[in-house]
């Protein structure tokens, strides 16, 4: 079988697990999601208050929903819909990206 | 270029385009931004082994252009284009040395696709912290590259040009 290649991939898994082990170790609980458009901060929203925010960009809109301390993009008019398909986020560093609209939602 | 090769290239381009579409239909949960199966990579890999780097590049470009126009839109076209180009360059380079198996070349392709996408995404949204996802994307790219490499290796036996 493809033993060498399989071992190579498994080594990659171990390296990534170590990286995330280290970042998880440094992790603090977070309460803020930062929403930015084209690299500039648009709004910081609290994760403890449920609500929806509509982000208007020159290219289109995204609707971010905050619910039970998680953030998710529930609607957008971008062609690929990748941001909507993405899982909701709650851990620090996690982010949702909408490339067509250059929108980034990041947990601080 | 004889007509047999033209037919082959057209067929491979069509399969690549279709695989990209089929992949979109599969409901793979997006755990991290930018992850995908990369089924179309099989075709570029096959072209690289069946023909040469130039032909594989042509097929890759046709696929990206067409899927950009038909399915995904301009942003994704640039985004996956950046990934596909880096992936193509890496695969062509590694294949040329003849020291790596098809599966290895495919793994390299999957990983470099993610690196290319990531670089482009960082520039596009002007946020370097996206790199937080790079390790996990490299793993996913490596794993999917492994799988597509096996598919390629099994397929090429039946595809002698």
Coordinates of N, CA, C and O in Angstrom, one line a residue, chain A residues 3-93:
Chain A
X3 N 2.3 3.3 2.0 CA 2.7 3.4 3.4 C 3.5 4.7 3.6 O 3.1 5.5 4.5
X4 N 4.5 5.0 2.8 CA 5.3 6.2 3.0 C 4.5 7.4 3.0 O 4.6 8.3 3.8
X5 N 3.6 7.5 2.0 CA 2.7 8.7 1.8 C 1.8 8.8 3.0 O 1.6 9.9 3.5
X6 N 1.3 7.7 3.4 CA 0.3 7.7 4.6 C 1.0 8.2 5.8 O 0.5 9.1 6.5
X7 N 2.2 7.8 6.0 CA 3.0 8.3 7.2 C 3.2 9.8 7.1 O 3.1 10.5 8.1
X8 N 3.5 10.2 5.9 CA 3.8 11.7 5.7 C 2.5 12.5 6.1 O 2.6 13.5 6.8
X9 N 1.4 12.0 5.6 CA 0.1 12.7 6.0 C -0.1 12.7 7.5 O -0.5 13.7 8.1
X10 N 0.1 11.5 8.1 CA -0.1 11.4 9.5 C 0.8 12.3 10.3 O 0.4 12.9 11.3
X11 N 2.1 12.5 9.8 CA 3.0 13.4 10.4 C 2.4 14.8 10.4 O 2.5 15.6 11.3
X12 N 1.8 15.2 9.2 CA 1.2 16.5 9.1 C 0.1 16.7 10.1 O 0.0 17.7 10.8
X13 N -0.7 15.6 10.3 CA -1.7 15.7 11.3 C -1.2 16.0 12.7 O -1.7 16.8 13.5
X14 N -0.1 15.3 13.0 CA 0.5 15.5 14.4 C 1.0 16.9 14.5 O 0.8 17.6 15.5
X15 N 1.7 17.4 13.5 CA 2.2 18.8 13.5 C 1.1 19.8 13.8 O 1.2 20.7 14.6
X16 N 0.0 19.6 13.0 CA -1.1 20.5 13.2 C -1.8 20.4 14.6 O -2.1 21.4 15.2
X17 N -1.9 19.2 15.1 CA -2.5 18.9 16.4 C -1.6 19.7 17.4 O -2.2 20.3 18.4
X18 N -0.3 19.6 17.3 CA 0.6 20.3 18.2 C 0.4 21.8 18.2 O 0.2 22.4 19.2
X19 N 0.3 22.3 17.0 CA 0.1 23.8 16.8 C -1.2 24.2 17.5 O -1.3 25.2 18.3
X20 N -2.3 23.4 17.3 CA -3.6 23.8 17.9 C -3.6 23.5 19.4 O -4.3 24.2 20.2
X21 N -2.8 22.5 19.8 CA -2.7 22.3 21.3 C -2.1 23.5 22.0 O -2.6 24.0 23.0
X22 N -1.0 24.0 21.3 CA -0.4 25.2 21.9 C -1.3 26.4 21.9 O -1.4 27.1 22.9
X23 N -2.0 26.7 20.8 CA -2.9 27.8 20.8 C -4.1 27.6 21.8 O -4.5 28.6 22.4
X24 N -4.6 26.4 21.9 CA -5.7 26.2 22.8 C -5.2 26.4 24.3 O -6.0 26.9 25.1
X25 N -4.0 26.1 24.5 CA -3.4 26.3 25.9 C -3.4 27.8 26.2 O -3.6 28.1 27.4
X26 N -3.1 28.6 25.3 CA -3.0 30.1 25.5 C -4.3 30.7 25.6 O -4.4 31.9 25.9
X27 N -5.3 30.0 25.2 CA -6.7 30.6 25.0 C -7.4 31.1 26.2 O -7.4 30.6 27.3
X28 N -8.0 32.3 26.0 CA -8.8 32.9 27.0 C -10.2 32.9 26.5 O -10.4 33.0 25.3
X29 N -11.2 32.9 27.5 CA -12.6 33.0 27.0 C -12.8 34.4 26.4 O -12.2 35.4 26.8
X30 N -13.6 34.4 25.4 CA -13.8 35.6 24.6 C -15.2 36.0 24.6 O -16.1 35.2 24.6
X31 N -15.5 37.3 24.4 CA -16.8 37.8 24.4 C -17.1 38.7 23.2 O -18.2 39.2 23.0
X32 N -16.1 38.9 22.4 CA -16.2 39.9 21.3 C -15.9 39.3 20.0 O -15.0 38.6 19.8
X33 N -16.8 39.6 19.0 CA -16.5 39.3 17.6 C -16.3 40.6 16.9 O -17.1 41.5 17.0
X34 N -15.2 40.6 16.2 CA -14.9 41.8 15.4 C -15.2 41.6 13.9 O -14.9 40.6 13.3
X35 N -16.0 42.5 13.4 CA -16.4 42.4 12.0 C -15.6 43.4 11.2 O -15.7 44.6 11.5
X36 N -14.9 43.0 10.2 CA -14.2 44.0 9.4 C -14.5 43.9 7.9 O -14.8 42.8 7.4
X37 N -14.5 45.0 7.2 CA -14.7 45.0 5.8 C -13.4 45.6 5.1 O -12.9 46.6 5.5
X38 N -12.9 44.8 4.2 CA -11.7 45.2 3.4 C -10.6 45.6 4.4 O -9.9 46.6 4.1
X39 N -10.4 44.9 5.5 CA -9.2 45.2 6.3 C -9.5 46.2 7.4 O -8.7 46.4 8.3
X40 N -10.6 47.0 7.3 CA -10.8 48.0 8.4 C -12.0 47.5 9.3 O -13.0 47.0 8.8
X41 N -11.8 47.8 10.5 CA -12.8 47.3 11.5 C -14.2 48.1 11.3 O -14.2 49.3 11.2
X42 N -15.2 47.3 11.2 CA -16.5 47.9 11.0 C -17.3 48.0 12.3 O -17.9 49.0 12.6
X43 N -17.2 46.9 13.1 CA -18.0 46.9 14.3 C -17.5 45.8 15.2 O -17.1 44.7 14.7
X44 N -17.4 46.0 16.5 CA -17.2 44.9 17.4 C -18.5 44.6 18.1 O -19.1 45.5 18.7
X45 N -18.9 43.4 18.1 CA -20.2 43.0 18.7 C -20.0 42.0 19.9 O -19.0 41.2 19.9
X46 N -20.8 42.2 20.9 CA -20.7 41.3 22.0 C -21.4 39.9 21.7 O -22.4 39.9 21.2
X47 N -20.7 38.9 22.2 CA -21.3 37.5 22.0 C -22.4 37.2 23.0 O -23.1 36.2 22.8
X48 N -22.4 37.9 24.1 CA -23.4 37.6 25.1 C -24.8 38.1 24.8 O -25.8 37.7 25.4
X49 N -24.9 39.0 23.8 CA -26.2 39.5 23.4 C -26.6 38.9 22.1 O -25.9 39.1 21.1
X50 N -27.7 38.2 22.1 CA -28.2 37.6 20.8 C -28.6 38.8 19.9 O -29.1 39.8 20.3
X51 N -28.4 38.6 18.6 CA -28.9 39.6 17.7 C -28.4 39.4 16.3 O -27.6 38.5 16.0
X52 N -28.9 40.1 15.3 CA -28.4 40.0 14.0 C -27.9 41.3 13.5 O -28.5 42.4 13.9
X53 N -26.9 41.3 12.7 CA -26.3 42.5 12.2 C -26.2 42.4 10.6 O -25.7 41.4 10.1
X54 N -26.6 43.4 10.0 CA -26.5 43.4 8.5 C -25.3 44.2 8.1 O -25.2 45.4 8.4
X55 N -24.4 43.6 7.4 CA -23.2 44.3 6.9 C -23.4 44.7 5.5 O -23.5 43.8 4.6
X56 N -23.4 46.0 5.2 CA -23.5 46.4 3.8 C -22.1 46.7 3.3 O -21.4 47.5 3.9
X57 N -21.7 46.1 2.2 CA -20.5 46.4 1.6 C -20.8 46.9 0.1 O -21.9 46.7 -0.4
X58 N -19.8 47.5 -0.5 CA -20.0 48.0 -1.9 C -20.4 46.8 -2.8 O -21.0 47.0 -3.8
X59 N -19.9 45.6 -2.4 CA -20.2 44.4 -3.3 C -21.5 43.7 -2.9 O -22.0 42.9 -3.8
X60 N -22.0 43.9 -1.7 CA -23.3 43.2 -1.4 C -23.4 43.1 0.2 O -22.6 43.8 0.9
X61 N -24.3 42.3 0.6 CA -24.6 42.3 2.1 C -24.3 40.9 2.7 O -24.4 39.9 2.0
X62 N -24.0 40.9 4.0 CA -23.9 39.7 4.8 C -24.7 39.9 6.0 O -24.6 41.0 6.6
X63 N -25.4 38.9 6.5 CA -26.1 39.0 7.7 C -25.5 38.1 8.8 O -25.4 36.9 8.5
X64 N -25.0 38.7 9.8 CA -24.3 37.9 10.9 C -25.3 37.7 12.0 O -25.9 38.7 12.4
X65 N -25.4 36.5 12.5 CA -26.2 36.3 13.6 C -25.4 35.8 14.9 O -24.6 35.0 14.8
X66 N -25.7 36.5 16.0 CA -25.1 36.1 17.2 C -26.1 35.3 18.1 O -27.2 35.9 18.3
X67 N -25.8 34.1 18.4 CA -26.8 33.3 19.2 C -26.0 32.4 20.1 O -25.1 31.7 19.6
X68 N -26.4 32.3 21.3 CA -25.8 31.4 22.3 C -24.2 31.5 22.3 O -23.6 30.4 22.2
X69 N -23.7 32.7 22.3 CA -22.3 32.9 22.3 C -21.5 32.4 21.0 O -20.3 32.1 21.1
X70 N -22.3 32.1 19.9 CA -21.6 31.8 18.7 C -22.0 32.8 17.6 O -23.0 33.4 17.7
X71 N -21.1 33.0 16.7 CA -21.4 33.8 15.5 C -21.5 33.0 14.3 O -20.7 32.1 14.1
X72 N -22.4 33.4 13.4 CA -22.5 32.7 12.1 C -23.0 33.7 11.0 O -23.8 34.6 11.4
X73 N -22.7 33.5 9.8 CA -23.3 34.2 8.7 C -24.5 33.4 8.2 O -24.3 32.3 7.8
X74 N -25.7 34.0 8.4 CA -26.8 33.3 8.0 C -27.4 33.6 6.6 O -28.1 32.8 6.0
X75 N -26.9 34.7 6.1 CA -27.4 35.1 4.8 C -26.4 36.0 4.1 O -25.8 36.8 4.7
X76 N -26.3 35.9 2.8 CA -25.4 36.8 2.0 C -25.8 36.7 0.6 O -26.4 35.7 0.1
X77 N -25.5 37.7 -0.2 CA -25.8 37.7 -1.6 C -24.6 37.5 -2.5 O -24.6 37.8 -3.6
X78 N -23.6 36.9 -1.9 CA -22.4 36.6 -2.7 C -22.6 35.3 -3.5 O -23.5 34.5 -3.2
X79 N -21.9 35.2 -4.6 CA -22.2 34.1 -5.5 C -21.8 32.7 -5.0 O -22.4 31.7 -5.3
X80 N -20.8 32.6 -4.2 CA -20.3 31.3 -3.8 C -20.9 30.7 -2.5 O -20.9 29.5 -2.2
X81 N -21.5 31.6 -1.6 CA -22.1 31.2 -0.4 C -21.3 30.5 0.6 O -21.8 29.7 1.4
X82 N -19.9 30.6 0.4 CA -19.1 29.8 1.3 C -19.2 30.3 2.7 O -19.0 29.5 3.7
X83 N -19.4 31.6 2.9 CA -19.5 32.1 4.3 C -20.7 31.6 5.0 O -20.7 31.3 6.2
X84 N -21.8 31.3 4.2 CA -23.0 30.8 4.8 C -22.9 29.3 5.2 O -23.4 28.9 6.2
X85 N -22.2 28.6 4.4 CA -22.0 27.2 4.6 C -21.1 26.9 5.8 O -21.1 25.8 6.4
X86 N -20.3 27.9 6.2 CA -19.3 27.7 7.2 C -19.9 27.5 8.6 O -21.0 28.1 8.9
X87 N -19.3 26.7 9.4 CA -19.8 26.4 10.7 C -19.8 27.7 11.6 O -18.9 28.6 11.3
X88 N -20.6 27.8 12.6 CA -20.6 28.9 13.5 C -19.3 28.9 14.3 O -18.8 27.8 14.6
X89 N -18.9 30.1 14.7 CA -17.6 30.2 15.4 C -17.8 30.7 16.9 O -18.7 31.5 17.1
X90 N -16.9 30.3 17.8 CA -17.0 30.9 19.1 C -15.6 30.9 19.8 O -15.4 31.7 20.7
X91 N -14.6 30.2 19.4 CA -13.3 30.2 20.0 C -12.5 31.4 19.5 O -12.6 31.7 18.3
X92 N -11.6 31.9 20.4 CA -10.7 32.9 19.9 C -9.9 32.5 18.7 O -9.6 31.3 18.5
X93 N -9.7 33.4 17.8 CA -8.9 33.2 16.5 C -9.8 32.7 15.4 O -9.5 32.8 14.2

